[in-house]
Short mmCIF file of C-alpha atoms in Angstrom, two decimals:
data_model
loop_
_atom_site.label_atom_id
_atom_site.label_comp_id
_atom_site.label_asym_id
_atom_site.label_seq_id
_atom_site.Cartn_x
_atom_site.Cartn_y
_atom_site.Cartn_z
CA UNK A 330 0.00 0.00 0.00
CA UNK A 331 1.99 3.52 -1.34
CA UNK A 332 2.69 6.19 1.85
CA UNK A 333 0.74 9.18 1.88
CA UNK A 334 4.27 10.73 0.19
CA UNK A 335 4.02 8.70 -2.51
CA UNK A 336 0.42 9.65 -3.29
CA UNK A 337 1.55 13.11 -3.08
CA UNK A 338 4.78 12.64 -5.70
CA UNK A 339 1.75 11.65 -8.34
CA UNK A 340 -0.20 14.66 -8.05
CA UNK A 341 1.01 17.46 -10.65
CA UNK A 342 0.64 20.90 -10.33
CA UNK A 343 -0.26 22.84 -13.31
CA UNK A 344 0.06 26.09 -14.23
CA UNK A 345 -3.17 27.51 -15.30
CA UNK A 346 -3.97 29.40 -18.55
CA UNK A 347 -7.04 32.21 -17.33
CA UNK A 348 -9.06 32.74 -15.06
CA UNK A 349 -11.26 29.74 -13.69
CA UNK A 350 -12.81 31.46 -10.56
CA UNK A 351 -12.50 28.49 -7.86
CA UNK A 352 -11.02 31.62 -5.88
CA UNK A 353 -14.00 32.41 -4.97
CA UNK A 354 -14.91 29.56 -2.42
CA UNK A 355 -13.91 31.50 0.52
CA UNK A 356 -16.30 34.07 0.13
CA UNK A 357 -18.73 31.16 -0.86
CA UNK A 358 -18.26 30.01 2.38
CA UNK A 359 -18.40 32.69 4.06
CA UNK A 360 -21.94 33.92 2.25
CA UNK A 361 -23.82 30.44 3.43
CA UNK A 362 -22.10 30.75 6.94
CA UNK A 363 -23.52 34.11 7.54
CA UNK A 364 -26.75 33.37 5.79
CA UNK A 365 -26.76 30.06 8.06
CA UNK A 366 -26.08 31.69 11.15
CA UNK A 367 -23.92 30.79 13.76
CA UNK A 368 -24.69 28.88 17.62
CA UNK A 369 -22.34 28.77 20.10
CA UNK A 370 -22.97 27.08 23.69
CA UNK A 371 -21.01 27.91 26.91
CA UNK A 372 -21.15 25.98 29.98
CA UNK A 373 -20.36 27.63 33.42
CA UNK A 374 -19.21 26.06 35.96
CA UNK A 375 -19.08 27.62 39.71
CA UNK A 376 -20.19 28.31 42.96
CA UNK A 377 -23.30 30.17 43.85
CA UNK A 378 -21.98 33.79 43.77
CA UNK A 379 -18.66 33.28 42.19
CA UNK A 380 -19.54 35.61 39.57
CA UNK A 381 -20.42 33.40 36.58
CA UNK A 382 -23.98 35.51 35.26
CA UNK A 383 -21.83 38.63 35.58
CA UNK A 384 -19.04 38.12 33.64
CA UNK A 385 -21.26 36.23 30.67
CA UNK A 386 -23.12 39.89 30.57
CA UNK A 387 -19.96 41.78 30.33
CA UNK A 388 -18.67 39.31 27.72
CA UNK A 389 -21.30 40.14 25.03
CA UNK A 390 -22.28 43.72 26.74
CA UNK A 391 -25.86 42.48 27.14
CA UNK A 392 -27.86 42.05 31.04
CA UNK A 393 -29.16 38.30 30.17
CA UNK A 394 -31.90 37.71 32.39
CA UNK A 395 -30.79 35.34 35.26
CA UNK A 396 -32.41 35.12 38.88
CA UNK A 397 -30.54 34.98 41.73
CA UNK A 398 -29.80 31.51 43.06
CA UNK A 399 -30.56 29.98 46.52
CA UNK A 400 -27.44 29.09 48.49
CA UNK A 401 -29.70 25.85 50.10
CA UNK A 402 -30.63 23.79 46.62
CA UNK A 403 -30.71 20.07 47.48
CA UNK A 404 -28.81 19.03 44.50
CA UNK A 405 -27.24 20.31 41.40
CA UNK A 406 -28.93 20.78 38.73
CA UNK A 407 -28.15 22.33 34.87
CA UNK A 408 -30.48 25.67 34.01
CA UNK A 409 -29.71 26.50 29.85
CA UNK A 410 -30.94 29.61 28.19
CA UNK A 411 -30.91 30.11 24.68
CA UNK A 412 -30.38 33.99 22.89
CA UNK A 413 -30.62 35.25 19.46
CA UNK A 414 -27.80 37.70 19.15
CA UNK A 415 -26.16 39.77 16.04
CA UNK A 416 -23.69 41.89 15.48
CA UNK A 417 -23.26 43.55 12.36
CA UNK A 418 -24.45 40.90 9.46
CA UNK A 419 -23.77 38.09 11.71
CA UNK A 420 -26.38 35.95 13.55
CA UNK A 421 -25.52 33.75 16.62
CA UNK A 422 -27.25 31.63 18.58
CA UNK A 423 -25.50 31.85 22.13
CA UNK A 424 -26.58 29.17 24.64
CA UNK A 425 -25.82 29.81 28.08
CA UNK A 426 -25.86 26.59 30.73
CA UNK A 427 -25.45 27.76 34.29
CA UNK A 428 -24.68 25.34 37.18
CA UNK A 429 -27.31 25.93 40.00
CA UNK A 430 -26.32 24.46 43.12
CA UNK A 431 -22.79 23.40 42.44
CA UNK A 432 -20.82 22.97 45.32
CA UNK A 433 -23.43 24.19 47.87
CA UNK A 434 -24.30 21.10 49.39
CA UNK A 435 -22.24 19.46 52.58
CA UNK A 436 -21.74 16.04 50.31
CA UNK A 437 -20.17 17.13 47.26
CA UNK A 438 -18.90 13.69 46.08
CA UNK A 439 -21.24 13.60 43.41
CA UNK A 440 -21.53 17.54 42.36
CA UNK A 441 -19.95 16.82 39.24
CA UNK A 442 -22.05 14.02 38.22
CA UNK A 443 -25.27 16.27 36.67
CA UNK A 444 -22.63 18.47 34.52
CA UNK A 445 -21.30 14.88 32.67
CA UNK A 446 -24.76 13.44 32.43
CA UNK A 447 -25.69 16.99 30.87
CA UNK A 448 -23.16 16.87 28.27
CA UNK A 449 -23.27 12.87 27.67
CA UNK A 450 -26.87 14.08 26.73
CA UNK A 451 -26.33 16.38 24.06
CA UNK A 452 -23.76 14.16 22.35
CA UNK A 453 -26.34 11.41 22.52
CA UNK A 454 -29.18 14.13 20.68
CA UNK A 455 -26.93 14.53 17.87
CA UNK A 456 -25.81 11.17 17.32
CA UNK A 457 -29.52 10.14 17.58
CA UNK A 458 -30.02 12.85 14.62
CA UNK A 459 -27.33 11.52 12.84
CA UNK A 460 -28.19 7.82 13.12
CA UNK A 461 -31.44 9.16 11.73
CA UNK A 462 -32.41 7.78 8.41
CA UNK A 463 -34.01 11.07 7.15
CA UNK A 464 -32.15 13.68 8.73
CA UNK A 465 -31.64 17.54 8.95
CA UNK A 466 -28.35 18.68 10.41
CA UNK A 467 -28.60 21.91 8.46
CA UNK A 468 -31.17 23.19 10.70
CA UNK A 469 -30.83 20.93 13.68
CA UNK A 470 -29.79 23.32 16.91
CA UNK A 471 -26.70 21.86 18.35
CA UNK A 472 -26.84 22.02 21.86
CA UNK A 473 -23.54 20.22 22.32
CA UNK A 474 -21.17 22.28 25.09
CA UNK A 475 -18.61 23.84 23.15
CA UNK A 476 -16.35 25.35 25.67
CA UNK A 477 -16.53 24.99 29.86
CA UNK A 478 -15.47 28.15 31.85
CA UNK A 479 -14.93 26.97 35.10
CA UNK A 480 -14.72 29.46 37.65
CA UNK A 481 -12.12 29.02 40.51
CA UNK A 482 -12.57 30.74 43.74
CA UNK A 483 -9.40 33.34 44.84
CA UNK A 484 -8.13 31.66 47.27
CA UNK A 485 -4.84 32.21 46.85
CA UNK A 486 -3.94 28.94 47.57
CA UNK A 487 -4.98 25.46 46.27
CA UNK A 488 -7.48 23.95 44.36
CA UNK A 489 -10.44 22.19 46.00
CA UNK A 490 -10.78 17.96 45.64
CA UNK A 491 -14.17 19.06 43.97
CA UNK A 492 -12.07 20.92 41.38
CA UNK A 493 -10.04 18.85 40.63
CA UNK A 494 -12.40 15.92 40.48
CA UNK A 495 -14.83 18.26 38.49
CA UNK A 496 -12.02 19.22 35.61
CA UNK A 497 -10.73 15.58 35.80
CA UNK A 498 -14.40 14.02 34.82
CA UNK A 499 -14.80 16.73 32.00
CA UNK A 500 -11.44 17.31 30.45
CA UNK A 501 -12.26 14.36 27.87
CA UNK A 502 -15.70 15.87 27.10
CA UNK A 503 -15.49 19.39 26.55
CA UNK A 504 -12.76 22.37 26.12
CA UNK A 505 -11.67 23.49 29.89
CA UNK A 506 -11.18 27.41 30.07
CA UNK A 507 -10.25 27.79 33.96
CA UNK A 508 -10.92 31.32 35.49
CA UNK A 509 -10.15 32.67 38.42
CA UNK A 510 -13.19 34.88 39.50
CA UNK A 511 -13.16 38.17 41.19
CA UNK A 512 -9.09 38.15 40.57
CA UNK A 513 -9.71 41.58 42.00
CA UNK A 514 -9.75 40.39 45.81
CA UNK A 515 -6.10 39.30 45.76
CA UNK A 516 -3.27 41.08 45.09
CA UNK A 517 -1.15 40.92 41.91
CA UNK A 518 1.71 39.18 43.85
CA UNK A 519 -0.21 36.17 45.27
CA UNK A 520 -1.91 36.50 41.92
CA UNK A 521 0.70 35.09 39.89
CA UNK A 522 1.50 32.57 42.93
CA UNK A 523 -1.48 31.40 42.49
CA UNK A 524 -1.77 30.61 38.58
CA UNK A 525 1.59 29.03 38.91
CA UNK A 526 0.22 27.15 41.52
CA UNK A 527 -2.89 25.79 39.67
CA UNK A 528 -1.17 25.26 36.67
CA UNK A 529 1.11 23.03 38.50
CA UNK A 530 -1.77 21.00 40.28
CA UNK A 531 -3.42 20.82 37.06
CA UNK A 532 -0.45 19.24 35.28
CA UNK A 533 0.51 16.54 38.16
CA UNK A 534 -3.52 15.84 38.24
CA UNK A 535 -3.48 15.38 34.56
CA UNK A 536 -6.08 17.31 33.78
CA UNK A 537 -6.18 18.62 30.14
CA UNK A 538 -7.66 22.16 29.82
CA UNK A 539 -7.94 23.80 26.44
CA UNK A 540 -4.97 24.51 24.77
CA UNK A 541 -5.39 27.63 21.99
CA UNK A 542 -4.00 26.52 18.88
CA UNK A 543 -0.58 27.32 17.42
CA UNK A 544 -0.58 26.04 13.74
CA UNK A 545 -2.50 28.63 12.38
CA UNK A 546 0.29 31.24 11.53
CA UNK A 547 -2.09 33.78 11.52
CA UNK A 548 -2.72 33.38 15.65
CA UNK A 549 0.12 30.85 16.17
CA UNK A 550 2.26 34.20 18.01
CA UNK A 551 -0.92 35.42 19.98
CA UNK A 552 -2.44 31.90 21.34
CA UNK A 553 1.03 30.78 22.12
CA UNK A 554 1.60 34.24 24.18
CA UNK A 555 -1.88 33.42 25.82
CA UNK A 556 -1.21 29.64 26.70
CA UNK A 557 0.68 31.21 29.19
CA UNK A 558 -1.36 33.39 30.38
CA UNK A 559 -3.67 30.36 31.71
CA UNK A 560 -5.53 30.35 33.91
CA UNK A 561 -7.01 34.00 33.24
CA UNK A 562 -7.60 35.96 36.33
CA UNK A 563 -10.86 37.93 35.46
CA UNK A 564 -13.10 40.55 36.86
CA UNK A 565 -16.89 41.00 35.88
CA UNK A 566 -19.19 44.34 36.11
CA UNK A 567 -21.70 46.21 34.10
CA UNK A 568 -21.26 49.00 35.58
CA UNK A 569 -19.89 52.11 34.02
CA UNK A 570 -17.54 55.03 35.76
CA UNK A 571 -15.99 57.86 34.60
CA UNK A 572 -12.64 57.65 34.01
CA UNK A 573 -11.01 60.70 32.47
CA UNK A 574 -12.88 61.49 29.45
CA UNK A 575 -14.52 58.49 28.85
CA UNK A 576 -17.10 55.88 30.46
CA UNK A 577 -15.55 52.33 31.73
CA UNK A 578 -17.05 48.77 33.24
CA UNK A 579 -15.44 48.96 36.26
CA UNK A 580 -15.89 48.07 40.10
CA UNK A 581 -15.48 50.99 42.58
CA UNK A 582 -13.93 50.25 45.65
CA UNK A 583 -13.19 52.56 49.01
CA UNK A 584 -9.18 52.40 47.65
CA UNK A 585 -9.94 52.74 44.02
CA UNK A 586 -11.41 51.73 40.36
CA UNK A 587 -10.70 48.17 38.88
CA UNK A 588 -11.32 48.89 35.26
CA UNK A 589 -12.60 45.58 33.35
CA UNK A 590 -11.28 45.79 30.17
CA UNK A 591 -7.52 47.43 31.86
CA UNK A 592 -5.24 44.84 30.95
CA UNK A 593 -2.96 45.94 33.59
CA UNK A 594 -6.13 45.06 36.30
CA UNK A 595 -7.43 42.09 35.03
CA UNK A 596 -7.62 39.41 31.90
CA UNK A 597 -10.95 39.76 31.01
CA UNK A 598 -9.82 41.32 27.12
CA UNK A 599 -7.88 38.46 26.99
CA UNK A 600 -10.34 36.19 27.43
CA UNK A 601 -12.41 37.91 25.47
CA UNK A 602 -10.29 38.29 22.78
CA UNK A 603 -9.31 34.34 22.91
CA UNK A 604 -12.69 33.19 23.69
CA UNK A 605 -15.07 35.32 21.15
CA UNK A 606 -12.71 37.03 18.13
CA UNK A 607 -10.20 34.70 17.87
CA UNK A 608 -10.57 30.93 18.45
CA UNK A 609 -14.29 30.46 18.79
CA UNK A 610 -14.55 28.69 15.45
CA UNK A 611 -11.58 26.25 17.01
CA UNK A 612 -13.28 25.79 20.51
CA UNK A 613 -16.67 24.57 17.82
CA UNK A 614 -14.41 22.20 15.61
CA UNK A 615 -12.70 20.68 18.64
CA UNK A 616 -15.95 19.79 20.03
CA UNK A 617 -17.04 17.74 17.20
CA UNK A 618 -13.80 16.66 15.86
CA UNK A 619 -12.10 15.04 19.08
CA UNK A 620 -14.61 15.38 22.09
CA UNK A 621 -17.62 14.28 19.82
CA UNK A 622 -16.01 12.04 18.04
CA UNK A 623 -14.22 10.23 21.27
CA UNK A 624 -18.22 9.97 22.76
CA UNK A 625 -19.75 8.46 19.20
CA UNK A 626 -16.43 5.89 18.96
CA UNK A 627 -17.27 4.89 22.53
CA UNK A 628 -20.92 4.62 22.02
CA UNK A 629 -20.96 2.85 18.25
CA UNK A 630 -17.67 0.06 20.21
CA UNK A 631 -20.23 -0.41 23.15
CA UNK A 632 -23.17 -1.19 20.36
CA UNK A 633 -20.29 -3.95 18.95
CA UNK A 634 -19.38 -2.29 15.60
CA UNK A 635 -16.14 -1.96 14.83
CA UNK A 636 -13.92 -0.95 12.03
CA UNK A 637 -11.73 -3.62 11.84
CA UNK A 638 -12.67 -7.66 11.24
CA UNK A 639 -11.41 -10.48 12.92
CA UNK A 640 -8.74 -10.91 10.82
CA UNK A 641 -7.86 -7.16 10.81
CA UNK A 642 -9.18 -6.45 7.39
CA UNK A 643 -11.54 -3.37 6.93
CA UNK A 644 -15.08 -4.37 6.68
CA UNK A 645 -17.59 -1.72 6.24
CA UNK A 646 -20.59 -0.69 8.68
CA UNK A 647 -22.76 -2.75 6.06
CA UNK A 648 -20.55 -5.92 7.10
CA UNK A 649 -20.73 -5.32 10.77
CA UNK A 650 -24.01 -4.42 10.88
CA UNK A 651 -24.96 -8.07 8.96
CA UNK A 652 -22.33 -9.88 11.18
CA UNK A 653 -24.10 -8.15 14.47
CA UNK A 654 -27.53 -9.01 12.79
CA UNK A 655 -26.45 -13.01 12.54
CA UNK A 656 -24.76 -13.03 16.21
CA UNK A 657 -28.16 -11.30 17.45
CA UNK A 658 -29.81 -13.47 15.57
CA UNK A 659 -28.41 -17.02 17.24
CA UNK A 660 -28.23 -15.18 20.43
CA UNK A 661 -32.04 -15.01 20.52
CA UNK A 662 -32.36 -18.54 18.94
CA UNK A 663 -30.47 -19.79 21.63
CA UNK A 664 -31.71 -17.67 24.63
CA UNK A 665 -35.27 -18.60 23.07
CA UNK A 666 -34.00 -22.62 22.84
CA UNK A 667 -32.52 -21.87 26.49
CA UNK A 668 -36.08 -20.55 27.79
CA UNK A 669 -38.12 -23.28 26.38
CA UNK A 670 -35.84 -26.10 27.93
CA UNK A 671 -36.58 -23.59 31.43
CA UNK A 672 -40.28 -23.76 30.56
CA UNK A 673 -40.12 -27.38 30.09
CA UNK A 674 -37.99 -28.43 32.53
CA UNK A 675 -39.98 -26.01 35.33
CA UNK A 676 -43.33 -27.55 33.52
CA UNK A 677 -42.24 -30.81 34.48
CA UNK A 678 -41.11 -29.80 37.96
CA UNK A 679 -44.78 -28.53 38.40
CA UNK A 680 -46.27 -31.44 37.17
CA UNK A 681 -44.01 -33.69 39.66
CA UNK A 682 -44.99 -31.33 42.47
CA UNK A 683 -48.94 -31.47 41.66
CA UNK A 684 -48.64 -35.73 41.26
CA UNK A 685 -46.77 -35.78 44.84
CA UNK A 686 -49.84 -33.08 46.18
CA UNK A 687 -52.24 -35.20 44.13
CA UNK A 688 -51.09 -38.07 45.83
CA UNK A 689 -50.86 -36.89 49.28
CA UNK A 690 -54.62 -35.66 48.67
CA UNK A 691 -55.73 -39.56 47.63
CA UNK A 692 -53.34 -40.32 50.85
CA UNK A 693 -55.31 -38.43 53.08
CA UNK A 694 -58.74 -38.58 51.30
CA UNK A 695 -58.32 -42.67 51.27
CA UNK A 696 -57.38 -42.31 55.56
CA UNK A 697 -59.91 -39.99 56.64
CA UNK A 698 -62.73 -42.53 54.36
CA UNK A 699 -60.74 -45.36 56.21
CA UNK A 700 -61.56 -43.39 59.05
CA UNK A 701 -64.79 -42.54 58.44
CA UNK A 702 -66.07 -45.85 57.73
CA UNK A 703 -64.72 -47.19 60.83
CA UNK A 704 -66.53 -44.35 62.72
CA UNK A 705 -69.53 -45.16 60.48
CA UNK A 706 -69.14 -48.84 61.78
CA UNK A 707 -69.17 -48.28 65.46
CA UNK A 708 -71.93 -45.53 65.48
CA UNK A 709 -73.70 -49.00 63.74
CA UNK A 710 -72.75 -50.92 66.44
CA UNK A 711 -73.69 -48.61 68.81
CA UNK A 712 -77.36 -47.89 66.97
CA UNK A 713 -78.26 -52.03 67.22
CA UNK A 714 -76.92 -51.94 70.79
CA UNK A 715 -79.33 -49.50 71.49
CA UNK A 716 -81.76 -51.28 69.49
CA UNK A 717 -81.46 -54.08 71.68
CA UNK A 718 -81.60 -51.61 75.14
CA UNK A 719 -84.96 -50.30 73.42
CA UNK A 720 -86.03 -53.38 72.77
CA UNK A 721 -85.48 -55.52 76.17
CA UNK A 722 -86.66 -52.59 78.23
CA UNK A 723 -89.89 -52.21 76.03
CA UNK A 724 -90.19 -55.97 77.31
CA UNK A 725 -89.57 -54.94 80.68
CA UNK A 726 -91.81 -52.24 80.40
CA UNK A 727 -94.80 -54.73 79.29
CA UNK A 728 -93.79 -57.15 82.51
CA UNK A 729 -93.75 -54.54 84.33
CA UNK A 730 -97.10 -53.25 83.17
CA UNK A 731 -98.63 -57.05 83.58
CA UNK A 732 -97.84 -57.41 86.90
CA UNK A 733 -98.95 -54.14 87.94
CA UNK A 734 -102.41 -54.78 86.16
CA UNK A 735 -102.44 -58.75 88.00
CA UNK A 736 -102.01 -57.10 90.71
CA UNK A 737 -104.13 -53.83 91.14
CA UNK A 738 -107.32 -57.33 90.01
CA UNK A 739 -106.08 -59.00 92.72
CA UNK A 740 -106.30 -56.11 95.00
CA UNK A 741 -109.96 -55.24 93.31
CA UNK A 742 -111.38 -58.62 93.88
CA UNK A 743 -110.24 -58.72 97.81
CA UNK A 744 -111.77 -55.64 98.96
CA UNK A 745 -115.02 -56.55 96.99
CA UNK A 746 -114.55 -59.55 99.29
CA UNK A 747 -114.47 -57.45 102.25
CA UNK A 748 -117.36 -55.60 101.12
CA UNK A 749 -119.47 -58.57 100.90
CA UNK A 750 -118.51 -59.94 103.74
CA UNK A 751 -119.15 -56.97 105.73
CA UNK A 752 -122.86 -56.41 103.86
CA UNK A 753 -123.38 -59.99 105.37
CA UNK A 754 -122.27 -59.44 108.26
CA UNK A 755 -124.63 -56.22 109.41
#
């Protein structure tokens, strides 16, 4: 099989003779994309009260509605709000999924677990689309997550287990931006401590954050210049103060102004540079090329298709899918075969239990009619023995009665005697 160098030693270049006018598919591109529209989905990932709703509004200079959350929510749960924006001639569709809850409750080992089923989900909607026999990608909404900002509090000195557990469970499903929130509460000394301190704990963790690219020449001198700038330490606020001639987002303290977009105060313009003008269009290819991609291998292995035979030889998801159709195929011939045997075998197990019952029952039925007719046999003998009681003392009734007639004649005929032989007498 020829190397991907000797494929390209056979291609010639020619020189061409006028104008074709392939030149224009850039601007092709560029005329569906914009007509198309763009979406882009953020995930934000925080404490209640880190900051999170207030730096998305100074990111795209617009007060999203959010309510305030409760401190006291039972468990963590994923809240995602969808916006039409546009700027200029350009249309996106900015989804914006807040973590409610995260971190708030005394058991946190399981804080993280919502944010990976949440993402897991959205992978699974668009491979469901795309497994679809008629789809419509062209106008599906992606929901997948395209970039995480997690939010780290300003300590100043560690990260917390949750964290790092947190980053560690997501790193291989989404692009990890870590922040450090309200960067104004620390000073710039500890500040730099601190990212060098993170950055280290990341790295021994081995927990892979988002890495702006450097092969683009264009942005290869910028995003390797803000690689090290990770984590960005950034500050929030839409409110505006006077500052010289002008009006500023800042955040007005007793000692003095923090001024958002001051790159000497804070990174927010980096991160808004990195985030929005620069490498958005990266952060949305990423997603689908590796983190997508790494979810739908998974999923398709776990469902048994492969690309790769038995033999090693390429076989096509035709093949597999006839190969997986066979093996599912005897499987339920011989889980069916398996059950009837069951059926049988418990059938006759039944039937063995209801002769042994059946023949208990005769058992019994034939002793208690054993019984019965030996009870049935003495109340007989009984009955004709008191026949025979009946019957001699009706006899001795009737002697009785005879003797006590003889008698009371023989008493009659003496005292008529008497009688006469008194009469005679007088």
């Amino acid at each position: 099989m020829a190397s991907s160098d000797e494929k390209k030693e056979h291609i010639r270049s020619l020189t061409m003779c006028g104008h074709v006018g392939f030149e224009s598919l850039p601007d092709q591109l560029v005329d569906r994309s914009i007509q198309q529209g763009f979406c882009f989905n953020i995930l934000c990932v925080g404490e209640t009260g880190i900051g999170k709703s207030t730096l998305i509004n100074t990111l795209f200079n617009t007060n999203f509605e959010e309510h305030e959350s409760s401190h006291f929510c039972p468990s963590v749960r994923l809240k995602a709000q969808t916006y039409e924006l546009q700027e200029s001639n350009v249309r996106l569709k900015l989804t914006i999924v807040n973590t409610v809850g995260f971190g708030d409750q005394i058991n946190k080992e399981e804080s993280y677990q919502p944010i990976v089923d949440y993402i897991d989900d959205q992978f699974e909607a668009y491979l469901q689309e795309e497994l679809k026999i008629k789809r419509s990608l062209f106008n599906y909404h992606d929901s997948r997550v395209h970039v995480c900002l997690y939010f780290i509090a300003p300590t100043g000195h560690s990260l917390r287990t949750l964290d790092l557990l947190t980053m560690k469970s997501l790193d291989s499903k989404v692009n990890i931006i870590p922040l450090i929130a309200k960067a104004d509460t620390i000073s710039k000394t500890e500040l730099q401590k601190f990212k060098m301190k993170l950055m280290s704990e990341l790295i021994i963790s081995g927990v892979q954050i988002y890495q702006f690219p450097t092969d683009d020449d264009t942005t290869s001198r910028i995003n390797t210049a803000m690689n090290g700038h990770l984590p960005f330490a950034v500050v929030g606020s839409m409110d505006e103060v006077p500052v010289g001639n002008k009006m500023v987002k800042a955040r007005q303290y007793p000692w003095g102004t923090v001024q958002v977009e001051n790159e000497n105060h804070c990174d927010f313009v980096k991160l808004r540079e990195m985030l929005i003008c620069t490498n958005m269009e990266d952060l949305r290819e990423q997603t689908h090329t590796r983190h997508y991609e790494l979810y739908r291998r998974c999923k398709l292995e776990e469902m048994g298709f492969s690309d790769l035979g038995p033999e090693n030889k390429p076989v096509s998801l035709q093949e597999t899918y006839e190969a997986k159709r066979h093996e599912f195929y005897g499987e339920r011939q011989r889980k069916e075969e398996e059950m009837k045997q069951m059926f049988v075998q418990r059938v006759k197990e039944k039937e063995a239990i209801l002769k042994e019952a059946e023949r208990e029952l005769q058992a019994k039925f034939e002793h208690l009619k054993r019984i019965h007719q030996e009870e049935r046999m003495k109340l007989e003998e009984k009955r004709r023995a008191l026949e025979e009681e009946a019957l001699a003392f009706s006899k001795k009734k009737a002697a009785s009665e005879l003797v006590q007639n003889q008698s009371f004649l023989a008493s009659g005929s003496i005292r008529k005697d008497k009688d006469r032989k008194n009469s005679n007498f007088m």
